[in-house]
PDB file of C-alpha atoms and ligand atoms in Angstrom:
ATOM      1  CA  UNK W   1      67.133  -5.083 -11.767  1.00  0.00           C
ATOM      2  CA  UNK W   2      66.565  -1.673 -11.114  1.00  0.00           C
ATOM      3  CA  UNK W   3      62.947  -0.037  -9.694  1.00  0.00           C
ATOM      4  CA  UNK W   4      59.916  -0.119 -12.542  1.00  0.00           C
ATOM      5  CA  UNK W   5      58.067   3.199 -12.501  1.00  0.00           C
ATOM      6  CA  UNK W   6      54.785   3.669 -13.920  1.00  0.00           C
ATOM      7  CA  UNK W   7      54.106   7.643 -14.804  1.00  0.00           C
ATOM      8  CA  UNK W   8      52.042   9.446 -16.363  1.00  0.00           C
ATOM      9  CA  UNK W   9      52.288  10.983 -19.424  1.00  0.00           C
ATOM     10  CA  UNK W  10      51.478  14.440 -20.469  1.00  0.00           C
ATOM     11  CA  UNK W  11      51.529  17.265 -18.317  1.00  0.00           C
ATOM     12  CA  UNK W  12      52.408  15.663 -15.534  1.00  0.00           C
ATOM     13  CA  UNK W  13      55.188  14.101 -17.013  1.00  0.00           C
ATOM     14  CA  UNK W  14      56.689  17.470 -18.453  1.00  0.00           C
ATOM     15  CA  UNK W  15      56.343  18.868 -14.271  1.00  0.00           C
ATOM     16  CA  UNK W  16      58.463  15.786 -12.938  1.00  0.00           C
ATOM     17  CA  UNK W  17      61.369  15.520 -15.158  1.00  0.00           C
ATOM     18  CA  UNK W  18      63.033  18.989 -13.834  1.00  0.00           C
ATOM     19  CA  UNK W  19      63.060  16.277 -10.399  1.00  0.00           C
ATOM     20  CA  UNK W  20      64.228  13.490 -12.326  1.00  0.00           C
ATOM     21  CA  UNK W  21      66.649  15.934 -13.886  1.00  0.00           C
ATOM     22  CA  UNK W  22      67.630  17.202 -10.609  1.00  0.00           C
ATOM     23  CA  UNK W  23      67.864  13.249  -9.199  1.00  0.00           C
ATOM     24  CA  UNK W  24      70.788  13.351 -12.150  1.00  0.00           C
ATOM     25  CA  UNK W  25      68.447  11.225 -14.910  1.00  0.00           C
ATOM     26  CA  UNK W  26      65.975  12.412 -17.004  1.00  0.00           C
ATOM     27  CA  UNK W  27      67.694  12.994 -20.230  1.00  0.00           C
ATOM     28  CA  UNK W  28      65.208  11.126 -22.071  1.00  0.00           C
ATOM     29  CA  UNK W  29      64.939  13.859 -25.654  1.00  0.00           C
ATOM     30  CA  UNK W  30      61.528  13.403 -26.836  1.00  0.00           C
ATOM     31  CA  UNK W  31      59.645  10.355 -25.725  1.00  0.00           C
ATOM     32  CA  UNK W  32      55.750  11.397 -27.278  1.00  0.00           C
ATOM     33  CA  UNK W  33      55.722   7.888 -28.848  1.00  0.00           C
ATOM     34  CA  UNK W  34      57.550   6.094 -26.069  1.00  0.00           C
ATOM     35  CA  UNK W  35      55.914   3.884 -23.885  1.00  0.00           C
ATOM     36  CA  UNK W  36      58.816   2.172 -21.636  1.00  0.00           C
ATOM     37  CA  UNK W  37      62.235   3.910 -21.408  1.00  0.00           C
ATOM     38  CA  UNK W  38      65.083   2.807 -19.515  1.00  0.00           C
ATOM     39  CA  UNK W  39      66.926   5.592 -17.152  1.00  0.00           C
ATOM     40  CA  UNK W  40      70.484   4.414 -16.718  1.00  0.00           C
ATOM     41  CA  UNK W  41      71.133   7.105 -14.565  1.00  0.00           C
ATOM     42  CA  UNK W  42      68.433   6.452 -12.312  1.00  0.00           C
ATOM     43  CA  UNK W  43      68.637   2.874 -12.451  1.00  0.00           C
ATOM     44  CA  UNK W  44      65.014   3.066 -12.497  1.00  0.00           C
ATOM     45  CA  UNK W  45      62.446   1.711 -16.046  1.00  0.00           C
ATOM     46  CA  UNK W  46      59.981   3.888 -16.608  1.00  0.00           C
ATOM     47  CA  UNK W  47      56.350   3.172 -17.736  1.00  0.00           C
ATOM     48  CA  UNK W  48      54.596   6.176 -19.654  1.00  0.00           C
ATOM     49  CA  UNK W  49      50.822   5.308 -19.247  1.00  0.00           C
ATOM     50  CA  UNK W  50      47.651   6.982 -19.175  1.00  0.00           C
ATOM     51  CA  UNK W  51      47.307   8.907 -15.829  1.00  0.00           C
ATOM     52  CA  UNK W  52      44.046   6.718 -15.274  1.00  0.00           C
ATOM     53  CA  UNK W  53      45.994   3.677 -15.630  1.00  0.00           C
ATOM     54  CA  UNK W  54      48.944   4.424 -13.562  1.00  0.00           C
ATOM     55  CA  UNK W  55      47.459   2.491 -10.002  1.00  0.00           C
ATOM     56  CA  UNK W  56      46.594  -0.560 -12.225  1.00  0.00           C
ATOM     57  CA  UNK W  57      50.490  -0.879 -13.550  1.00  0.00           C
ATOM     58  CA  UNK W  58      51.080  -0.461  -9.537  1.00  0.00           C
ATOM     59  CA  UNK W  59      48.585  -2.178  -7.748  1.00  0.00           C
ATOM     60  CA  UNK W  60      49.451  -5.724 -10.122  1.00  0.00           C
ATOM     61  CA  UNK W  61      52.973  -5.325  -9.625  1.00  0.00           C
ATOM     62  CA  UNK W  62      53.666  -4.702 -13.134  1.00  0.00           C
ATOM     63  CA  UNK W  63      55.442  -1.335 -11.853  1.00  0.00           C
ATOM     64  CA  UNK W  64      57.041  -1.907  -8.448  1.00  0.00           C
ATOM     65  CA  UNK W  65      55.958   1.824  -7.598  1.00  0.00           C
ATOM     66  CA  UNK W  66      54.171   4.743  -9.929  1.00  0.00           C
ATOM     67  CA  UNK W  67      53.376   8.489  -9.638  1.00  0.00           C
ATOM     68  CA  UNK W  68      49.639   9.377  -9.750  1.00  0.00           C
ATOM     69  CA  UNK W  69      47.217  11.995  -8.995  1.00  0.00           C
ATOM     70  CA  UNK W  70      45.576  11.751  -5.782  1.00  0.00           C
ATOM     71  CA  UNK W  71      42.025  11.980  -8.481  1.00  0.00           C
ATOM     72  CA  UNK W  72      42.598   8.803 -10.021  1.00  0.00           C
ATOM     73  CA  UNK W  73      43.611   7.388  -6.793  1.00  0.00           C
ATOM     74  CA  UNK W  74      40.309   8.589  -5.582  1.00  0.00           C
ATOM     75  CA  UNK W  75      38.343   7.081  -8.624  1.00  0.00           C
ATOM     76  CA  UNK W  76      40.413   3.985  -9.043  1.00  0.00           C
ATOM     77  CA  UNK W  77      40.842   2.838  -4.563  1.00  0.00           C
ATOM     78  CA  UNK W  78      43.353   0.581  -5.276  1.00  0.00           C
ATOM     79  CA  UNK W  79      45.175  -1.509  -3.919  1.00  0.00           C
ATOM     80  CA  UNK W  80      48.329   0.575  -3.389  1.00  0.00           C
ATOM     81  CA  UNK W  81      50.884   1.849  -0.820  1.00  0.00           C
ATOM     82  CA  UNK W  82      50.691   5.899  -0.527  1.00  0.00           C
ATOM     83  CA  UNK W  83      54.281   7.586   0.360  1.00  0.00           C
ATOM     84  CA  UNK W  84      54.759  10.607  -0.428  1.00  0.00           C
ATOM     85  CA  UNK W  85      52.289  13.737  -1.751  1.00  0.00           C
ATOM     86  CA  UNK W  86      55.063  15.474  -4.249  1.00  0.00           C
ATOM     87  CA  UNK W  87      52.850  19.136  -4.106  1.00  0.00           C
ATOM     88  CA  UNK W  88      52.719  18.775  -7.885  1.00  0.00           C
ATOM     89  CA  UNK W  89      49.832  19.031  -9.975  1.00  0.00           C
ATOM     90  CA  UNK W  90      47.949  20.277  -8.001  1.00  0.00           C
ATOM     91  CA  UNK W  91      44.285  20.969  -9.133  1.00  0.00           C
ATOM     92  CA  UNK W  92      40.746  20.396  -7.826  1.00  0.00           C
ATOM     93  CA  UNK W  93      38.167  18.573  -8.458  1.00  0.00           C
ATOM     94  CA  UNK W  94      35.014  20.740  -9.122  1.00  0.00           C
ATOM     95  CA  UNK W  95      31.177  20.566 -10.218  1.00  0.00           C
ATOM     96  CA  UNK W  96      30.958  23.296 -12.831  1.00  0.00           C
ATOM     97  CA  UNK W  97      27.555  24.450 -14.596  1.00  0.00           C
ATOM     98  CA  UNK W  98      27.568  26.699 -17.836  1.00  0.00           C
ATOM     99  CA  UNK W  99      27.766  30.511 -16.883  1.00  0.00           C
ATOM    100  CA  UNK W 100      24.109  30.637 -17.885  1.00  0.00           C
ATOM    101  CA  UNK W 101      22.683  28.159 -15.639  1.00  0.00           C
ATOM    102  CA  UNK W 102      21.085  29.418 -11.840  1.00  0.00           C
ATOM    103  CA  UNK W 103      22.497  27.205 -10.327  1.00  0.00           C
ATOM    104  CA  UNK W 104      24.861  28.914  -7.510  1.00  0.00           C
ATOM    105  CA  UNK W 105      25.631  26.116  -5.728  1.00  0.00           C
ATOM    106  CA  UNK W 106      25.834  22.372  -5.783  1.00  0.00           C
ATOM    107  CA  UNK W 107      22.149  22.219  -3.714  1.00  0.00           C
ATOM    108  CA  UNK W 108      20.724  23.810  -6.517  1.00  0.00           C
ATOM    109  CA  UNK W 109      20.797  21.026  -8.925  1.00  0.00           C
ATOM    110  CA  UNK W 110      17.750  19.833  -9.768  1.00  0.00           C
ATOM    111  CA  UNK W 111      16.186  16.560  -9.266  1.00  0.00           C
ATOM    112  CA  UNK W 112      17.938  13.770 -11.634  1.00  0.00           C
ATOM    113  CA  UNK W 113      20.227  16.375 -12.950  1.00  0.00           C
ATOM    114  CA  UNK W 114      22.596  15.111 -15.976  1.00  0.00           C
ATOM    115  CA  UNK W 115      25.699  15.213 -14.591  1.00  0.00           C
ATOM    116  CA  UNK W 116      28.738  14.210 -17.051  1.00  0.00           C
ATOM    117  CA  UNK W 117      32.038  12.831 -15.908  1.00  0.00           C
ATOM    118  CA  UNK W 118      35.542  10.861 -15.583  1.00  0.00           C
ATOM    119  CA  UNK W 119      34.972  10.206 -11.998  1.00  0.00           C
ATOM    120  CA  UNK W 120      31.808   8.508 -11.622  1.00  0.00           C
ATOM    121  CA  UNK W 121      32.824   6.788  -8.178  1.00  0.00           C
ATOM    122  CA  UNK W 122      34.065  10.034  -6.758  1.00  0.00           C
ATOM    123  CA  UNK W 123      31.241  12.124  -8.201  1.00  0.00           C
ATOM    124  CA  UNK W 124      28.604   9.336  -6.782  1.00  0.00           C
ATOM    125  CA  UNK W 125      29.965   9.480  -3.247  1.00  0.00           C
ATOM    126  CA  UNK W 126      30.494  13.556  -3.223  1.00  0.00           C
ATOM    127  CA  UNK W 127      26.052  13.754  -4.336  1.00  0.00           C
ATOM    128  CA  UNK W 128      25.368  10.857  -2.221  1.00  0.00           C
ATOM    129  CA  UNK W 129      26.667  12.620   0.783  1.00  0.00           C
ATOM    130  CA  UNK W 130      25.255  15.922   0.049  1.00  0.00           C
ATOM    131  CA  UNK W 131      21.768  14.102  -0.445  1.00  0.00           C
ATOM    132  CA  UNK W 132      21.524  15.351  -3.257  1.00  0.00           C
ATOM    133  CA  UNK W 133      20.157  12.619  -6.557  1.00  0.00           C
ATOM    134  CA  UNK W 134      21.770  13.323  -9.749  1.00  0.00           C
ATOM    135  CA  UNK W 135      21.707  11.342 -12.837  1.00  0.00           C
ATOM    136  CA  UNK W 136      25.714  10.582 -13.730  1.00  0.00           C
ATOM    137  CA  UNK W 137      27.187  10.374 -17.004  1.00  0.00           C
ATOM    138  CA  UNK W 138      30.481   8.505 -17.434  1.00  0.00           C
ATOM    139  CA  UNK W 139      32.837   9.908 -19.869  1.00  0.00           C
ATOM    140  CA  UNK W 140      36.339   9.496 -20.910  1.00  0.00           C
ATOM    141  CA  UNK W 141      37.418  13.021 -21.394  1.00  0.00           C
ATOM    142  CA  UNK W 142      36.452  16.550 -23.065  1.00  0.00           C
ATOM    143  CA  UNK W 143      33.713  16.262 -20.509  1.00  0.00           C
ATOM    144  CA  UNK W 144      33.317  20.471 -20.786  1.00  0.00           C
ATOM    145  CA  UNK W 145      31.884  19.604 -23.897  1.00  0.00           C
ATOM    146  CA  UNK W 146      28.694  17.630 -22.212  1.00  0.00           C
ATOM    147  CA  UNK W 147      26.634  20.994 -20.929  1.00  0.00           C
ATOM    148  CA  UNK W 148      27.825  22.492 -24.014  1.00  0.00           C
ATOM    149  CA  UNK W 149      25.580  20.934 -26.375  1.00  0.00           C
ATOM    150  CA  UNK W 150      22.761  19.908 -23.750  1.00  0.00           C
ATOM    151  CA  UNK W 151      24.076  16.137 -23.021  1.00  0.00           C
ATOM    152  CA  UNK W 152      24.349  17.113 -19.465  1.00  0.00           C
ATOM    153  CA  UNK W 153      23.236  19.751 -17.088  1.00  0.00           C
ATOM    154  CA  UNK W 154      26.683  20.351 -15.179  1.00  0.00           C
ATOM    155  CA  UNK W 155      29.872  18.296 -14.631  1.00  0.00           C
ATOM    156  CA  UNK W 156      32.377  17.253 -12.440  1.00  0.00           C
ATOM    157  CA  UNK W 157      35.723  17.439 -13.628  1.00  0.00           C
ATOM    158  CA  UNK W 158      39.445  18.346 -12.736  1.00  0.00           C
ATOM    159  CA  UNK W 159      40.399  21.802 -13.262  1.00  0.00           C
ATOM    160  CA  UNK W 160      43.686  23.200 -12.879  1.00  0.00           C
ATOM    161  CA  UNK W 161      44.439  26.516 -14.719  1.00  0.00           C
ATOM    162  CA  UNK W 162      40.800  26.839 -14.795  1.00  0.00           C
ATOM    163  CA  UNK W 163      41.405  27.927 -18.579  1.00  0.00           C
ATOM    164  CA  UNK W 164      39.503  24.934 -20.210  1.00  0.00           C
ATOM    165  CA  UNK W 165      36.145  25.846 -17.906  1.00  0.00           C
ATOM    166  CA  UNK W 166      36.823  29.633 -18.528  1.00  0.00           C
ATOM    167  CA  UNK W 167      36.967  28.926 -22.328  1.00  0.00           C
ATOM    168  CA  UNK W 168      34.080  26.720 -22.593  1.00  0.00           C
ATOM    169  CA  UNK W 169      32.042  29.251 -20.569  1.00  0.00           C
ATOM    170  CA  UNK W 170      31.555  27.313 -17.478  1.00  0.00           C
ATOM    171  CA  UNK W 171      31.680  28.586 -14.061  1.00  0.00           C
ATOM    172  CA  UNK W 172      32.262  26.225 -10.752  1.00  0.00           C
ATOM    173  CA  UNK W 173      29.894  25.901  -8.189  1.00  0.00           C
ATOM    174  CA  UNK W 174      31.236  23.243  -5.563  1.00  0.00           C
ATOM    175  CA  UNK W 175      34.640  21.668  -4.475  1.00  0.00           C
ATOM    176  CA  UNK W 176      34.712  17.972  -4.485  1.00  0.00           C
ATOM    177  CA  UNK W 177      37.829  17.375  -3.216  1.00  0.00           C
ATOM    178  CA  UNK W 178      41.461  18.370  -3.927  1.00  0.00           C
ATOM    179  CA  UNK W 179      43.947  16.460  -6.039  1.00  0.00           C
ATOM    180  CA  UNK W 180      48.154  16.480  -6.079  1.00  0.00           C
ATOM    181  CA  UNK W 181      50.690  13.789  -7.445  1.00  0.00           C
ATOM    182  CA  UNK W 182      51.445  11.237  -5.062  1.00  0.00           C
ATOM    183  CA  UNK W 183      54.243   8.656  -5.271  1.00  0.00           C
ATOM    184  CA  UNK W 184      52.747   5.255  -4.741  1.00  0.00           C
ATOM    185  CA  UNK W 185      54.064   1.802  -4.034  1.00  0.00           C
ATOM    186  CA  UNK W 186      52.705  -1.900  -4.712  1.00  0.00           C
ATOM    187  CA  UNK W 187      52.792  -3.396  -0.969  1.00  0.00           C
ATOM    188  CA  UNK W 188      55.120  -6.064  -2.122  1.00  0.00           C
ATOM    189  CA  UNK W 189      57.635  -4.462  -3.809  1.00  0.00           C
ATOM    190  CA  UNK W 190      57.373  -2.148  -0.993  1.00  0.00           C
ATOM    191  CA  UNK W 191      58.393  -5.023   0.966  1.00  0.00           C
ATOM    192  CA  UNK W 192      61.061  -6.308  -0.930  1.00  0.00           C
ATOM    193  CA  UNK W 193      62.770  -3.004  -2.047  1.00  0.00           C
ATOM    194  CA  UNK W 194      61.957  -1.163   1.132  1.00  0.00           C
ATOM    195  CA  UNK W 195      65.211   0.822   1.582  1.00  0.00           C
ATOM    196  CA  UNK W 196      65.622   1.607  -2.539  1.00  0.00           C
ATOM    197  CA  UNK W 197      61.897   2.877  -2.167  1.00  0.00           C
ATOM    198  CA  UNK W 198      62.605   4.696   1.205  1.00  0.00           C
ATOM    199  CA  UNK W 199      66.125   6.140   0.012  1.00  0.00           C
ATOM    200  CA  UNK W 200      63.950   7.821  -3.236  1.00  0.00           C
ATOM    201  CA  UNK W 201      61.023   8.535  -1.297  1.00  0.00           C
ATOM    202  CA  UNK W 202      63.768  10.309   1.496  1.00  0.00           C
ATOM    203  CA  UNK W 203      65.240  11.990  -1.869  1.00  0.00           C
ATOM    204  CA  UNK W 204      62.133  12.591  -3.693  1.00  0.00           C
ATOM    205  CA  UNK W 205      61.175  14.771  -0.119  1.00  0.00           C
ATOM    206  CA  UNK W 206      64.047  16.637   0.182  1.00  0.00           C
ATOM    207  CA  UNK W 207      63.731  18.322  -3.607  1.00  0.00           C
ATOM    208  CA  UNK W 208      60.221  19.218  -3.297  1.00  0.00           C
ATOM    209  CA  UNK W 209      60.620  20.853   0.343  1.00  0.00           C
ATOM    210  CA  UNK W 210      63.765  22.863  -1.296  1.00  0.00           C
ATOM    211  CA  UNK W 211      61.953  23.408  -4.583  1.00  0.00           C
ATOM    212  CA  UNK W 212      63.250  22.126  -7.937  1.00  0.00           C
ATOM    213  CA  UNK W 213      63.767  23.830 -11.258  1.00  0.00           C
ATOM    214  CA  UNK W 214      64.947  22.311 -14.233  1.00  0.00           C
ATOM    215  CA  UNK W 215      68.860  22.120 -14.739  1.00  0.00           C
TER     216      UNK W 215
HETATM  217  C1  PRP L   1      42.015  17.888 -17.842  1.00  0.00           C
HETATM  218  C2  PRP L   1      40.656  18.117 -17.213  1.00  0.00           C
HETATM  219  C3  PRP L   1      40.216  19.416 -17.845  1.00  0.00           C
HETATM  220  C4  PRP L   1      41.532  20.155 -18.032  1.00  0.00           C
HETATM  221  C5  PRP L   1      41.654  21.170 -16.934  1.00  0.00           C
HETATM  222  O1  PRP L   1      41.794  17.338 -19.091  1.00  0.00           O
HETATM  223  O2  PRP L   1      39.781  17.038 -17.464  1.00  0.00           O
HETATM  224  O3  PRP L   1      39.579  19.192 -19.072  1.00  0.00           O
HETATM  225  O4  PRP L   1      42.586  19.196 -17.937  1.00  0.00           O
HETATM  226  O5  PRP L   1      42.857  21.902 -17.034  1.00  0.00           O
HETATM  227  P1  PRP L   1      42.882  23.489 -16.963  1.00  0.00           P
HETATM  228  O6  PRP L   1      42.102  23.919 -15.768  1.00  0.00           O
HETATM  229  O7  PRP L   1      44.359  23.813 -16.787  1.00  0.00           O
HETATM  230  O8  PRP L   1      42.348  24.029 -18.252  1.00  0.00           O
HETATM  231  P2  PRP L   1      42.922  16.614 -19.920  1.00  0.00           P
HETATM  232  O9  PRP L   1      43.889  17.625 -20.466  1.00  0.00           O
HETATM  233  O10 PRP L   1      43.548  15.570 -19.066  1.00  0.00           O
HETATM  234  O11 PRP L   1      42.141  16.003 -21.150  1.00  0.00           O
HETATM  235  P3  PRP L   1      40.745  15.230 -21.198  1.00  0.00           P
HETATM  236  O12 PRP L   1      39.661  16.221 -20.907  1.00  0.00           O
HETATM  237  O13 PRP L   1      40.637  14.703 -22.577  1.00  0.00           O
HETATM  238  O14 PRP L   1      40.787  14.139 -20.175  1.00  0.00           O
END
């Protein structure tokens, strides 16, 4: 049996297949609905999950190796191998107030400031360093809409074009930490398939550093 790959789905999806394209799989047509597909080619199964739940399929074996942001590694610690940072992706981590607010920078926040989120863990540890005590709000996603409608006072969230802050009129005002995909292995398999994972890992390397477009 071939290597099980968890990945995930949306637009980081769409910004590896040129690779796996380039790797000679990838012809997959559309797979919106899919959740498992099978790359001949590749010799490798492919998991399409939710990029939150891509270290889960990894770290329980379920996937002997996955692709996931280095955010949701953050979030998530774990228990995974971490191989190779592909450069893709890429996209930061921010705390972002509406354009309105005074704050100007993270230190201005004040005391037991509502701060929404998908990265609670991160977002804890970033405030807790800084000294700085803020009230967190887990979410699960369209966090720009918290400050919008006065559920929080700022938030901390990925951005990437910096189009979905822009549009909801919010304006950043601290880094938290910077976020590519990384390919990641479950120690075990990592064990057990060690040269397969090294040989794509080797391959995987040597497409990024020469830059890949889709065929
Ligand atoms: C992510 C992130 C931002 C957006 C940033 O959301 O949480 O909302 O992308 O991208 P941009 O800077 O290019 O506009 P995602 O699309 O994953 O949806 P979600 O908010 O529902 O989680």
């Amino acid at each position: 049996m071939g290597l099980r790959c968890a990945i995930p789905k949306g637009r980081p999806m769409e910004q590896l297949l040129p690779y796996f394209q380039a790797l000679g799989g990838g012809r997959w047509g559309d797979v919106s609905r899919r959740l498992t597909l099978v790359d001949e080619d590749l010799g490798i199964t492919f998991f399409l999950a939710k990029s939150m739940d891509v270290p889960t399929y990894v770290e329980y074996g379920a996937a002997d190796i996955g692709i996931s942001g280095k955010d949701v590694l953050l979030e998530h610690d774990k228990y995974v191998v971490e191989l190779l940072d592909l450069g893709l992706s890429r996209c930061q981590l921010v705390v972002a107030v509406p354009e309105n607010s005074s704050v100007r920078t993270v230190a201005d926040l004040h005391f037991n400031s509502r701060v929404a989120t998908k990265y609670p863990r991160v977002a804890e540890e970033f405030f807790n360093r800084k000294g700085i005590q803020v009230e967190l709000i887990p979410m699960n996603g369209s966090v720009e809409l918290a400050p919008l409608v006065g559920l929080a006072d700022a938030i901390v969230d990925i951005t990437e074009t910096g189009t979905t802050l822009r549009e909801n009129g919010l304006r950043v005002v601290g880094t938290v930490a910077e976020s590519s995909l990384r390919l990641i292995a479950n120690p075990v398999s990592y064990k057990v398939a060690f040269d397969e994972i090294n040989r794509l890992v080797d391959t995987m390397r040597s497409l990024i550093d020469s830059g890949v477009s889709a065929r």
